[in-house]
Short mmCIF file of C-alpha atoms and ligand atoms in Angstrom, two decimals:
data_model
loop_
_atom_site.label_atom_id
_atom_site.label_comp_id
_atom_site.label_asym_id
_atom_site.label_seq_id
_atom_site.Cartn_x
_atom_site.Cartn_y
_atom_site.Cartn_z
CA UNK A 1 35.85 -121.67 228.11
CA UNK A 2 32.93 -119.44 227.04
CA UNK A 3 29.32 -120.39 227.67
CA UNK A 4 26.73 -118.04 226.28
CA UNK A 5 23.37 -119.38 227.43
CA UNK A 6 20.13 -118.21 225.97
CA UNK A 7 20.90 -114.50 225.98
CA UNK A 8 18.45 -111.95 224.68
CA UNK A 9 18.76 -108.23 224.21
CA UNK A 10 16.28 -105.70 222.90
CA UNK A 11 16.83 -101.99 222.39
CA UNK A 12 14.21 -99.24 222.78
CA UNK A 13 11.85 -101.61 224.52
CA UNK A 14 8.23 -100.53 224.48
CA UNK A 15 8.67 -97.93 221.75
CA UNK A 16 7.87 -98.13 218.07
CA UNK A 17 11.61 -98.50 217.48
CA UNK A 18 11.93 -101.67 219.51
CA UNK A 19 14.61 -103.95 218.07
CA UNK A 20 15.12 -107.50 219.23
CA UNK A 21 18.85 -107.57 218.53
CA UNK A 22 19.48 -110.97 220.19
CA UNK A 23 16.82 -113.62 220.75
CA UNK A 24 17.90 -116.59 222.82
CA UNK A 25 21.45 -117.02 221.56
CA UNK A 26 23.49 -119.89 222.99
CA UNK A 27 27.07 -120.67 222.05
CA UNK A 28 29.45 -122.91 223.94
CA UNK A 29 33.11 -122.48 223.02
CA UNK A 30 35.81 -124.98 223.94
CA UNK A 31 39.14 -123.54 225.12
CA UNK A 32 41.28 -122.67 222.12
CA UNK A 33 38.50 -122.83 219.58
CA UNK A 34 38.21 -120.13 216.95
CA UNK A 35 34.70 -119.23 215.87
CA UNK A 36 33.96 -117.02 212.88
CA UNK A 37 30.57 -115.28 212.82
CA UNK A 38 28.86 -114.15 209.66
CA UNK A 39 25.38 -112.82 209.09
CA UNK A 40 23.23 -110.32 207.32
CA UNK A 41 23.40 -106.64 208.13
CA UNK A 42 21.81 -105.97 211.51
CA UNK A 43 21.61 -109.66 212.43
CA UNK A 44 23.09 -109.03 215.89
CA UNK A 45 26.76 -109.96 215.41
CA UNK A 46 28.18 -106.84 217.01
CA UNK A 47 25.50 -106.91 219.70
CA UNK A 48 26.57 -110.45 220.57
CA UNK A 49 30.21 -109.39 220.93
CA UNK A 50 29.20 -106.33 222.93
CA UNK A 51 27.06 -108.50 225.20
CA UNK A 52 30.03 -110.77 225.90
CA UNK A 53 32.32 -107.78 226.47
CA UNK A 54 29.78 -106.30 228.88
CA UNK A 55 29.05 -103.08 226.99
CA UNK A 56 25.49 -103.39 228.37
CA UNK A 57 23.47 -105.77 230.50
CA UNK A 58 21.51 -108.42 228.61
CA UNK A 59 17.77 -108.77 229.24
CA UNK A 60 18.02 -112.46 230.04
CA UNK A 61 20.43 -115.37 229.87
CA UNK A 62 23.87 -115.92 231.35
CA UNK A 63 27.47 -115.70 230.24
CA UNK A 64 30.31 -117.70 231.76
CA UNK A 65 33.95 -117.20 230.90
CA UNK A 66 36.92 -119.14 232.25
CA UNK A 67 34.83 -120.65 235.06
CA UNK A 68 33.41 -117.31 236.19
CA UNK A 69 29.79 -116.32 235.89
CA UNK A 70 30.42 -112.89 234.35
CA UNK A 71 26.76 -112.06 233.64
CA UNK A 72 26.74 -109.28 236.25
CA UNK A 73 30.34 -108.14 235.75
CA UNK A 74 30.85 -104.60 234.45
CA UNK A 75 32.81 -104.10 231.25
CA UNK A 76 36.09 -103.04 232.89
CA UNK A 77 36.18 -106.15 235.04
CA UNK A 78 35.62 -108.39 232.03
CA UNK A 79 38.41 -106.53 230.24
CA UNK A 80 40.91 -108.42 232.37
CA UNK A 81 39.87 -111.61 230.63
CA UNK A 82 39.02 -110.26 227.20
CA UNK A 83 41.03 -108.67 224.37
CA UNK A 84 39.15 -106.75 221.69
CA UNK A 85 39.79 -105.31 218.25
CA UNK A 86 37.17 -103.17 216.54
CA UNK A 87 36.51 -102.34 212.92
CA UNK A 88 37.78 -98.79 213.14
CA UNK A 89 41.60 -98.58 213.19
CA UNK A 90 41.29 -95.35 215.19
CA UNK A 91 39.61 -96.92 218.17
CA UNK A 92 41.59 -98.82 220.73
CA UNK A 93 44.77 -96.74 220.62
CA UNK A 94 45.78 -93.26 221.75
CA UNK A 95 46.97 -91.50 218.56
CA UNK A 96 49.34 -89.01 220.17
CA UNK A 97 51.11 -91.63 222.27
CA UNK A 98 53.94 -93.69 220.86
CA UNK A 99 53.71 -97.34 219.85
CA UNK A 100 55.73 -98.29 222.94
CA UNK A 101 53.52 -96.24 225.28
CA UNK A 102 50.33 -97.66 223.83
CA UNK A 103 51.62 -101.18 224.25
CA UNK A 104 52.84 -100.44 227.77
CA UNK A 105 49.30 -99.37 228.66
CA UNK A 106 47.90 -102.54 227.12
CA UNK A 107 50.21 -104.67 229.25
CA UNK A 108 48.49 -103.18 232.28
CA UNK A 109 45.00 -103.68 230.90
CA UNK A 110 42.40 -103.98 233.62
CA UNK A 111 45.06 -103.68 236.31
CA UNK A 112 46.57 -100.81 238.25
CA UNK A 113 45.87 -97.48 236.63
CA UNK A 114 47.47 -94.10 237.06
CA UNK A 115 51.09 -94.98 236.40
CA UNK A 116 51.16 -93.24 233.05
CA UNK A 117 52.92 -94.97 230.24
CA UNK A 118 56.41 -95.50 231.64
CA UNK A 119 58.26 -98.12 229.69
CA UNK A 120 61.01 -100.02 231.47
CA UNK A 121 64.08 -101.05 229.43
CA UNK A 122 63.07 -104.68 229.74
CA UNK A 123 59.57 -104.02 228.46
CA UNK A 124 61.06 -101.92 225.63
CA UNK A 125 63.09 -104.90 224.48
CA UNK A 126 60.08 -107.15 224.59
CA UNK A 127 57.99 -104.58 222.72
CA UNK A 128 60.63 -104.28 220.02
CA UNK A 129 60.81 -108.06 219.64
CA UNK A 130 57.09 -108.54 219.40
CA UNK A 131 56.65 -105.57 217.06
CA UNK A 132 59.41 -107.03 214.88
CA UNK A 133 57.41 -110.25 214.67
CA UNK A 134 54.66 -108.28 212.89
CA UNK A 135 57.10 -107.97 209.97
CA UNK A 136 55.96 -104.45 209.19
CA UNK A 137 59.28 -102.77 209.85
CA UNK A 138 57.82 -100.91 212.82
CA UNK A 139 60.43 -102.07 215.34
CA UNK A 140 62.55 -99.00 214.60
CA UNK A 141 59.57 -96.70 215.03
CA UNK A 142 58.30 -97.68 218.47
CA UNK A 143 58.78 -94.11 219.73
CA UNK A 144 56.68 -92.63 216.93
CA UNK A 145 53.09 -91.62 217.68
CA UNK A 146 50.62 -94.33 216.66
CA UNK A 147 48.59 -91.63 214.91
CA UNK A 148 51.21 -91.46 212.15
CA UNK A 149 50.68 -95.07 211.08
CA UNK A 150 48.45 -96.46 208.35
CA UNK A 151 45.17 -98.18 209.19
CA UNK A 152 46.66 -101.61 208.53
CA UNK A 153 49.66 -100.95 210.76
CA UNK A 154 47.38 -99.71 213.51
CA UNK A 155 45.12 -102.74 213.31
CA UNK A 156 48.18 -105.02 213.48
CA UNK A 157 49.35 -103.20 216.61
CA UNK A 158 45.88 -103.21 218.16
CA UNK A 159 45.77 -106.95 217.59
CA UNK A 160 49.17 -107.31 219.21
CA UNK A 161 47.98 -105.28 222.19
CA UNK A 162 44.68 -107.15 222.51
CA UNK A 163 46.50 -110.48 222.57
CA UNK A 164 49.53 -109.36 224.60
CA UNK A 165 48.33 -110.83 227.90
CA UNK A 166 47.00 -114.00 226.27
CA UNK A 167 43.38 -113.18 227.16
CA UNK A 168 40.91 -115.95 227.90
CA UNK A 169 38.86 -114.62 225.03
CA UNK A 170 39.69 -112.56 221.96
CA UNK A 171 36.86 -110.60 220.30
CA UNK A 172 37.37 -109.34 216.76
CA UNK A 173 34.54 -107.34 215.18
CA UNK A 174 35.17 -106.96 211.45
CA UNK A 175 38.67 -105.81 212.29
CA UNK A 176 39.78 -105.79 208.66
CA UNK A 177 36.65 -104.29 207.13
CA UNK A 178 38.02 -100.75 207.00
CA UNK A 179 41.34 -101.76 205.40
CA UNK A 180 42.45 -101.95 201.81
CA UNK A 181 42.63 -105.54 200.50
CA UNK A 182 46.40 -105.89 200.96
CA UNK A 183 46.43 -104.64 204.54
CA UNK A 184 43.35 -106.75 205.28
CA UNK A 185 45.25 -109.80 204.09
CA UNK A 186 48.25 -108.94 206.26
CA UNK A 187 46.12 -108.46 209.35
CA UNK A 188 44.24 -111.70 208.68
CA UNK A 189 47.50 -113.62 208.39
CA UNK A 190 48.68 -112.08 211.60
CA UNK A 191 45.41 -113.00 213.30
CA UNK A 192 45.83 -116.63 212.25
CA UNK A 193 49.43 -116.61 213.51
CA UNK A 194 48.72 -115.08 216.91
CA UNK A 195 45.57 -117.08 217.61
CA UNK A 196 47.28 -120.28 216.49
CA UNK A 197 50.45 -119.66 218.48
CA UNK A 198 48.76 -118.71 221.74
CA UNK A 199 45.77 -121.01 221.21
CA UNK A 200 43.43 -118.14 222.00
CA UNK A 201 39.73 -118.78 222.28
CA UNK A 202 38.43 -116.40 219.63
CA UNK A 203 35.18 -114.93 218.34
CA UNK A 204 35.64 -113.16 215.03
CA UNK A 205 32.89 -111.35 213.13
CA UNK A 206 33.58 -110.96 209.44
CA UNK A 207 31.67 -110.00 206.33
CA UNK A 208 34.09 -111.96 204.17
CA UNK A 209 32.95 -115.49 203.38
CA UNK A 210 36.51 -116.27 202.40
CA UNK A 211 37.85 -115.24 205.80
CA UNK A 212 35.09 -117.22 207.49
CA UNK A 213 36.13 -120.44 205.78
CA UNK A 214 39.87 -119.78 205.83
CA UNK A 215 40.11 -119.05 209.53
CA UNK A 216 38.95 -120.87 212.61
CA UNK A 217 37.32 -124.21 213.25
CA UNK A 218 33.66 -123.29 213.52
CA UNK A 219 31.25 -120.98 211.71
CA UNK A 220 28.08 -119.44 213.07
CA UNK A 221 25.68 -117.70 210.73
CA UNK A 222 23.32 -115.25 212.42
CA UNK A 223 20.09 -113.85 211.15
CA UNK A 224 17.60 -111.61 212.92
CA UNK A 225 19.20 -112.03 216.32
CA UNK A 226 19.37 -115.81 216.19
CA UNK A 227 21.92 -118.45 215.35
CA UNK A 228 20.73 -119.84 212.04
CA UNK A 229 23.59 -122.26 211.37
CA UNK A 230 26.33 -123.49 213.68
CA UNK A 231 28.84 -125.52 211.73
CA UNK A 232 31.70 -127.58 213.18
CA UNK A 233 33.71 -130.67 212.37
CA UNK A 234 33.39 -132.18 208.92
CA UNK A 235 30.38 -129.98 208.07
CA UNK A 236 32.55 -126.96 208.52
CA UNK A 237 35.77 -128.32 207.07
CA UNK A 238 34.22 -129.10 203.70
CA UNK A 239 32.56 -125.73 203.43
CA UNK A 240 33.48 -123.23 200.70
CA UNK A 241 32.80 -119.52 200.51
CA UNK A 242 30.24 -120.27 197.83
CA UNK A 243 28.39 -122.67 200.11
CA UNK A 244 28.04 -119.85 202.60
CA UNK A 245 26.83 -117.50 199.91
CA UNK A 246 24.25 -120.07 198.95
CA UNK A 247 22.99 -120.01 202.51
CA UNK A 248 22.64 -116.25 202.28
CA UNK A 249 20.78 -116.77 199.03
CA UNK A 250 18.51 -119.21 200.85
CA UNK A 251 17.69 -116.60 203.45
CA UNK A 252 16.90 -114.12 200.78
CA UNK A 253 14.79 -116.58 198.86
CA UNK A 254 12.88 -117.49 201.98
CA UNK A 255 12.15 -113.87 202.56
CA UNK A 256 11.01 -113.55 198.98
CA UNK A 257 13.07 -110.49 198.37
CA UNK A 258 12.78 -111.14 194.68
CA UNK A 259 10.77 -113.18 192.23
CA UNK A 260 12.60 -115.72 190.03
CA UNK A 261 11.49 -114.32 186.69
CA UNK A 262 12.65 -110.87 187.69
CA UNK A 263 15.99 -112.26 188.81
CA UNK A 264 16.62 -113.82 185.42
CA UNK A 265 15.84 -110.58 183.74
CA UNK A 266 18.26 -108.78 186.04
CA UNK A 267 21.08 -111.14 185.23
CA UNK A 268 20.57 -110.50 181.55
CA UNK A 269 20.54 -106.77 182.13
CA UNK A 270 23.68 -106.90 184.28
CA UNK A 271 25.72 -108.45 181.45
CA UNK A 272 26.53 -105.15 179.81
CA UNK A 273 27.82 -103.62 183.03
CA UNK A 274 29.78 -106.73 183.93
CA UNK A 275 31.56 -106.70 180.58
CA UNK A 276 32.40 -103.05 181.08
CA UNK A 277 33.73 -103.70 184.59
CA UNK A 278 35.88 -106.63 183.52
CA UNK A 279 37.15 -104.73 180.50
CA UNK A 280 38.06 -101.68 182.54
CA UNK A 281 39.80 -103.70 185.22
CA UNK A 282 41.71 -105.64 182.60
CA UNK A 283 42.78 -102.38 181.00
CA UNK A 284 43.99 -101.04 184.32
CA UNK A 285 46.23 -104.04 184.83
CA UNK A 286 49.35 -103.45 182.75
CA UNK A 287 50.42 -107.07 182.63
CA UNK A 288 47.52 -109.47 182.74
CA UNK A 289 48.86 -112.93 183.41
CA UNK A 290 47.43 -116.26 182.38
CA UNK A 291 45.88 -116.91 185.77
CA UNK A 292 44.07 -113.60 185.79
CA UNK A 293 42.74 -114.19 182.31
CA UNK A 294 41.65 -117.72 183.26
CA UNK A 295 39.80 -116.36 186.26
CA UNK A 296 37.98 -113.79 184.18
CA UNK A 297 37.14 -116.46 181.58
CA UNK A 298 35.75 -118.77 184.24
CA UNK A 299 33.59 -116.00 185.56
CA UNK A 300 32.36 -115.03 182.10
CA UNK A 301 31.60 -118.68 181.26
CA UNK A 302 29.72 -119.26 184.47
CA UNK A 303 27.42 -116.33 183.81
CA UNK A 304 27.14 -116.79 180.08
CA UNK A 305 28.98 -113.61 179.18
CA UNK A 306 31.20 -112.90 176.26
CA UNK A 307 34.78 -112.22 177.30
CA UNK A 308 36.13 -108.76 176.45
CA UNK A 309 38.82 -108.83 173.80
CA UNK A 310 42.05 -108.71 175.75
CA UNK A 311 44.44 -108.41 172.82
CA UNK A 312 46.99 -105.62 173.02
CA UNK A 313 45.34 -102.35 172.04
CA UNK A 314 41.85 -103.83 171.94
CA UNK A 315 40.92 -102.35 175.27
CA UNK A 316 41.55 -98.79 176.27
CA UNK A 317 42.19 -97.49 179.72
CA UNK A 318 39.42 -95.73 181.56
CA UNK A 319 39.04 -92.09 180.62
CA UNK A 320 37.94 -91.12 184.07
CA UNK A 321 38.26 -92.94 187.36
CA UNK A 322 34.73 -91.96 188.37
CA UNK A 323 33.40 -93.76 185.30
CA UNK A 324 34.10 -97.26 186.61
CA UNK A 325 32.44 -96.40 189.89
CA UNK A 326 29.33 -95.32 188.00
CA UNK A 327 29.28 -98.54 186.03
CA UNK A 328 29.50 -100.56 189.24
CA UNK A 329 26.74 -98.45 190.74
CA UNK A 330 24.53 -99.15 187.74
CA UNK A 331 25.33 -102.85 187.98
CA UNK A 332 24.39 -103.01 191.66
CA UNK A 333 21.24 -100.99 191.04
CA UNK A 334 20.00 -103.86 188.88
CA UNK A 335 20.06 -105.96 192.07
CA UNK A 336 22.15 -108.83 190.64
CA UNK A 337 22.34 -112.16 192.44
CA UNK A 338 24.66 -112.02 195.41
CA UNK A 339 26.50 -115.06 194.23
CA UNK A 340 27.35 -113.33 190.98
CA UNK A 341 28.45 -110.17 192.78
CA UNK A 342 30.58 -112.23 195.13
CA UNK A 343 32.27 -114.05 192.26
CA UNK A 344 32.96 -110.71 190.62
CA UNK A 345 34.53 -109.63 193.88
CA UNK A 346 36.81 -112.68 193.80
CA UNK A 347 37.97 -111.75 190.31
CA UNK A 348 38.64 -108.14 191.33
CA UNK A 349 40.45 -109.05 194.51
CA UNK A 350 42.56 -111.54 192.68
CA UNK A 351 43.62 -108.90 190.17
CA UNK A 352 44.75 -106.57 192.93
CA UNK A 353 46.64 -109.23 194.79
CA UNK A 354 48.50 -110.92 192.01
CA UNK A 355 50.82 -108.17 190.95
CA UNK A 356 51.82 -104.64 191.74
CA UNK A 357 51.62 -103.33 188.22
CA UNK A 358 48.72 -101.01 188.92
CA UNK A 359 49.11 -97.31 189.50
CA UNK A 360 48.10 -96.00 192.89
CA UNK A 361 45.13 -94.32 191.30
CA UNK A 362 43.90 -97.54 189.76
CA UNK A 363 44.42 -99.33 193.03
CA UNK A 364 42.27 -96.75 194.82
CA UNK A 365 39.48 -97.09 192.28
CA UNK A 366 39.54 -100.85 192.77
CA UNK A 367 39.48 -100.36 196.52
CA UNK A 368 36.36 -98.23 196.18
CA UNK A 369 34.44 -100.53 193.86
CA UNK A 370 35.45 -103.55 195.93
CA UNK A 371 33.98 -101.92 199.02
CA UNK A 372 30.78 -101.12 197.12
CA UNK A 373 30.33 -104.72 196.02
CA UNK A 374 31.21 -106.09 199.47
CA UNK A 375 28.51 -103.82 200.91
CA UNK A 376 26.02 -105.20 198.42
CA UNK A 377 26.94 -108.85 198.97
CA UNK A 378 26.63 -108.56 202.73
CA UNK A 379 23.27 -106.80 202.46
CA UNK A 380 24.44 -103.54 203.97
CA UNK A 381 22.12 -100.74 203.14
CA UNK A 382 24.48 -97.80 202.86
CA UNK A 383 28.07 -98.39 203.66
CA UNK A 384 29.46 -95.06 202.54
CA UNK A 385 31.74 -93.59 205.14
CA UNK A 386 32.98 -90.44 203.45
CA UNK A 387 31.32 -87.48 201.86
CA UNK A 388 32.98 -85.02 199.53
CA UNK A 389 31.58 -81.49 199.59
CA UNK A 390 32.44 -78.25 197.82
CA UNK A 391 32.25 -75.16 199.99
CA UNK A 392 31.81 -72.12 197.70
CA UNK A 393 34.07 -69.27 198.75
CA UNK A 394 32.52 -66.54 196.63
CA UNK A 395 29.24 -66.15 194.81
CA UNK A 396 30.87 -66.15 191.39
CA UNK A 397 32.11 -69.72 191.95
CA UNK A 398 28.53 -70.95 191.89
CA UNK A 399 28.06 -71.12 188.08
CA UNK A 400 31.23 -73.24 187.82
CA UNK A 401 29.99 -75.57 190.54
CA UNK A 402 26.55 -75.96 188.97
CA UNK A 403 28.15 -76.70 185.62
CA UNK A 404 30.33 -79.40 187.20
CA UNK A 405 27.49 -80.82 189.28
CA UNK A 406 24.35 -80.39 187.19
CA UNK A 407 21.16 -80.73 189.19
CA UNK A 408 22.88 -80.57 192.57
CA UNK A 409 21.51 -77.95 194.95
CA UNK A 410 23.45 -76.58 197.89
CA UNK A 411 22.55 -77.88 201.36
CA UNK A 412 23.08 -76.56 204.84
CA UNK A 413 25.91 -78.41 206.56
CA UNK A 414 28.05 -77.66 209.58
CA UNK A 415 26.99 -74.04 209.61
CA UNK A 416 27.38 -73.18 205.92
CA UNK A 417 26.10 -73.93 202.44
CA UNK A 418 27.86 -76.79 200.64
CA UNK A 419 27.41 -78.79 197.46
CA UNK A 420 27.48 -82.57 197.90
CA UNK A 421 29.70 -84.22 195.29
CA UNK A 422 29.04 -87.75 196.48
CA UNK A 423 29.40 -90.40 199.14
CA UNK A 424 32.20 -92.93 199.01
CA UNK A 425 33.40 -96.06 200.75
CA UNK A 426 37.13 -95.53 200.48
CA UNK A 427 38.74 -92.46 202.01
CA UNK A 428 41.49 -92.53 199.43
CA UNK A 429 38.91 -92.57 196.67
CA UNK A 430 37.09 -89.64 198.26
CA UNK A 431 40.38 -87.73 198.28
CA UNK A 432 40.91 -88.55 194.64
CA UNK A 433 37.49 -87.18 193.79
CA UNK A 434 38.06 -84.08 195.90
CA UNK A 435 41.34 -83.38 194.14
CA UNK A 436 39.51 -83.09 190.81
CA UNK A 437 37.52 -80.14 192.14
CA UNK A 438 40.42 -78.64 194.05
CA UNK A 439 42.29 -78.54 190.75
CA UNK A 440 39.47 -76.33 189.45
CA UNK A 441 40.18 -73.88 192.24
CA UNK A 442 37.22 -74.92 194.38
CA UNK A 443 37.44 -75.40 198.12
CA UNK A 444 36.58 -79.08 198.43
CA UNK A 445 36.80 -81.24 201.48
CA UNK A 446 36.17 -84.76 202.69
CA UNK A 447 33.86 -85.34 205.65
CA UNK A 448 34.00 -88.58 207.60
CA UNK A 449 30.45 -89.79 208.16
N1 ATP B 501 23.05 -99.48 221.03
C1 ATP B 501 22.01 -99.76 220.25
N2 ATP B 501 20.86 -99.05 220.35
C2 ATP B 501 19.80 -99.33 219.56
N3 ATP B 501 19.78 -100.29 218.63
C3 ATP B 501 20.88 -101.02 218.48
C4 ATP B 501 22.06 -100.79 219.27
N4 ATP B 501 23.01 -101.68 218.89
C5 ATP B 501 22.46 -102.42 217.91
N5 ATP B 501 21.20 -102.04 217.66
C6 ATP B 501 20.27 -102.65 216.69
O1 ATP B 501 20.31 -104.04 216.88
C7 ATP B 501 20.30 -104.73 215.63
C8 ATP B 501 21.53 -105.58 215.51
O2 ATP B 501 22.66 -104.73 215.31
P1 ATP B 501 24.17 -105.21 215.24
O3 ATP B 501 25.01 -104.01 215.22
O4 ATP B 501 24.42 -106.21 216.29
O5 ATP B 501 24.18 -105.93 213.82
P2 ATP B 501 25.41 -106.56 213.05
O6 ATP B 501 25.04 -107.97 212.77
O7 ATP B 501 26.67 -106.32 213.76
O8 ATP B 501 25.34 -105.76 211.68
P3 ATP B 501 26.51 -105.18 210.73
O9 ATP B 501 26.77 -106.26 209.73
O10 ATP B 501 25.87 -104.01 210.11
O11 ATP B 501 27.69 -104.83 211.58
C9 ATP B 501 20.19 -103.67 214.57
O12 ATP B 501 18.84 -103.51 214.22
C10 ATP B 501 20.71 -102.44 215.26
O13 ATP B 501 20.15 -101.28 214.71
MG1 MG B 502 28.41 -105.19 213.31
#
C-alpha cells in the first residue's frame, strides 16, 4: 500500500545548522497494516510523516501510495488519499464552526471547494450516528462550535474526520501527547476501534512505549534519521514496553551519555526523591487499593527502596501542590535511569486510572508531573508548553512580587516588564499556579509557548 524507498531529507543544507533529518529511510507497508513509530527526540519521526504527507519535497528517494508514485505530488493532492491527526488538538479543525460543519468539510476533503459547510439532512443523520459511536455524548451537540470542546473531544472528532473517507493511509503524529491520561486513553481506544474496523493502513508516531506495544502489528524505532529497528511478526508480538525501553537504554549506552559508576551513584541519590514522590502520591489518593499498593511495592522492591508507611495517618497530604513538582524536578535533575523513570510513570498512571477518588487539583498535579517524566523518558530537552508570568500593575506591587519570587528579575516580554513564575507542561497546572498569585491580587497570566 505504502512504499517509502530510500528517502532522505536535510534542512538548512550548506549552513552550519544543517540537519540530516532523514537518511535513507525505507518502509514498505502492506494494506491494512498498522505501524507504530517510536524514537528519540529529533530522530526524524515527524519529518517522516511530513515527507509522506507532502509537506515538502524530499531530497532523494521515492514514495508510492495505493499504486501511485506520489513523490512529485503536492500536499493537497496527496490529501485525497491521506488522513492526518496532529499532536495539537487545535490544529485540524475550525474552532468557530460547529461539529457538523467541520465534519461536512472533512467529507469533501481534497475535492470540490467553495461550497461552504452546508450540511444536508442525510449527512446530518450520518454525522449524528458516527459522533454517537464516539461515546462521548457529543451527538446532541453537533451544532455547537468545536472550539467549546475539550482537547480529548477535539482529538476524537479530528480522528473521526481524518478517517471519515476511509483514506488509503492514516497518519497520526503523537495525537494523544497533549491530552491528560484519561482522554489519551479514550482517544487511543477509539484509534484502535476505527483502524481495526476500517482496516486502515496506519502510521502512528508515539512517545508512549505502552501505546507502541498495545497498538498495531509492527514497530519501527528511529534514531538520527534512520530506522534502527523494524519489528514485525513474532519479534514484535512478544515485545513489552520494557524491552523497548531497554533498546533506548542501549542507544544511550552506545552514545556513552553516562558512565556506569556515575549511574549507580545517581540511583542511590534518587531514592530519597522517589520515596517522597510515592509517599505524596499515595497521600493524594484517598482510597489506595490493594493493586495500587502492590504496584508501588513492586517498584520499590525492584529499585531497592523502602516502602513509605501507608498506614492511616502515617502519611500526610502535600502542603503545597508546587512541592511535588519540585521533588520530581530534583529527581529528574539527578539524571536517573530511563527505565526507572518509566516504571515510576507506570505507577503514577496506574494510580490516576484506577479510581476517581482524587480531587481535581491532585489530578492536575499528577498530570503535570507525568508530563515531566514522559519528557525525560523520551529524551525531550524542554517540553514545557506554558509559561506563567506576573505583570506588575503598579510600582508598589514589586516588593510583594520579589518576596514571593526571590531572586527573580523582571524581563521584557510582549512589550512590557514581567516576572517569570515558571514553565509548565500542563495548561491546567499552569492555571493552578497562576491562581495562587492572582489570589494575592497580582495580575498573573498564562502564555502558551
Ligand atoms: N522544517 C524544519 N526546518 C528545519 N529543521 C527541521 C524542520 N523539521 C525538522 N527539523 C529538524 O529535523 C530533525 C528531526 O526532527 P523531527 O521533528 O522529525 O523529530 P521527531 O522525531 O519528530 O522529534 P520529537 O520527538 O521531538 O517530535 C530535528 O533536528 C529537527 O530540528
Ligand atoms: Mg515529532
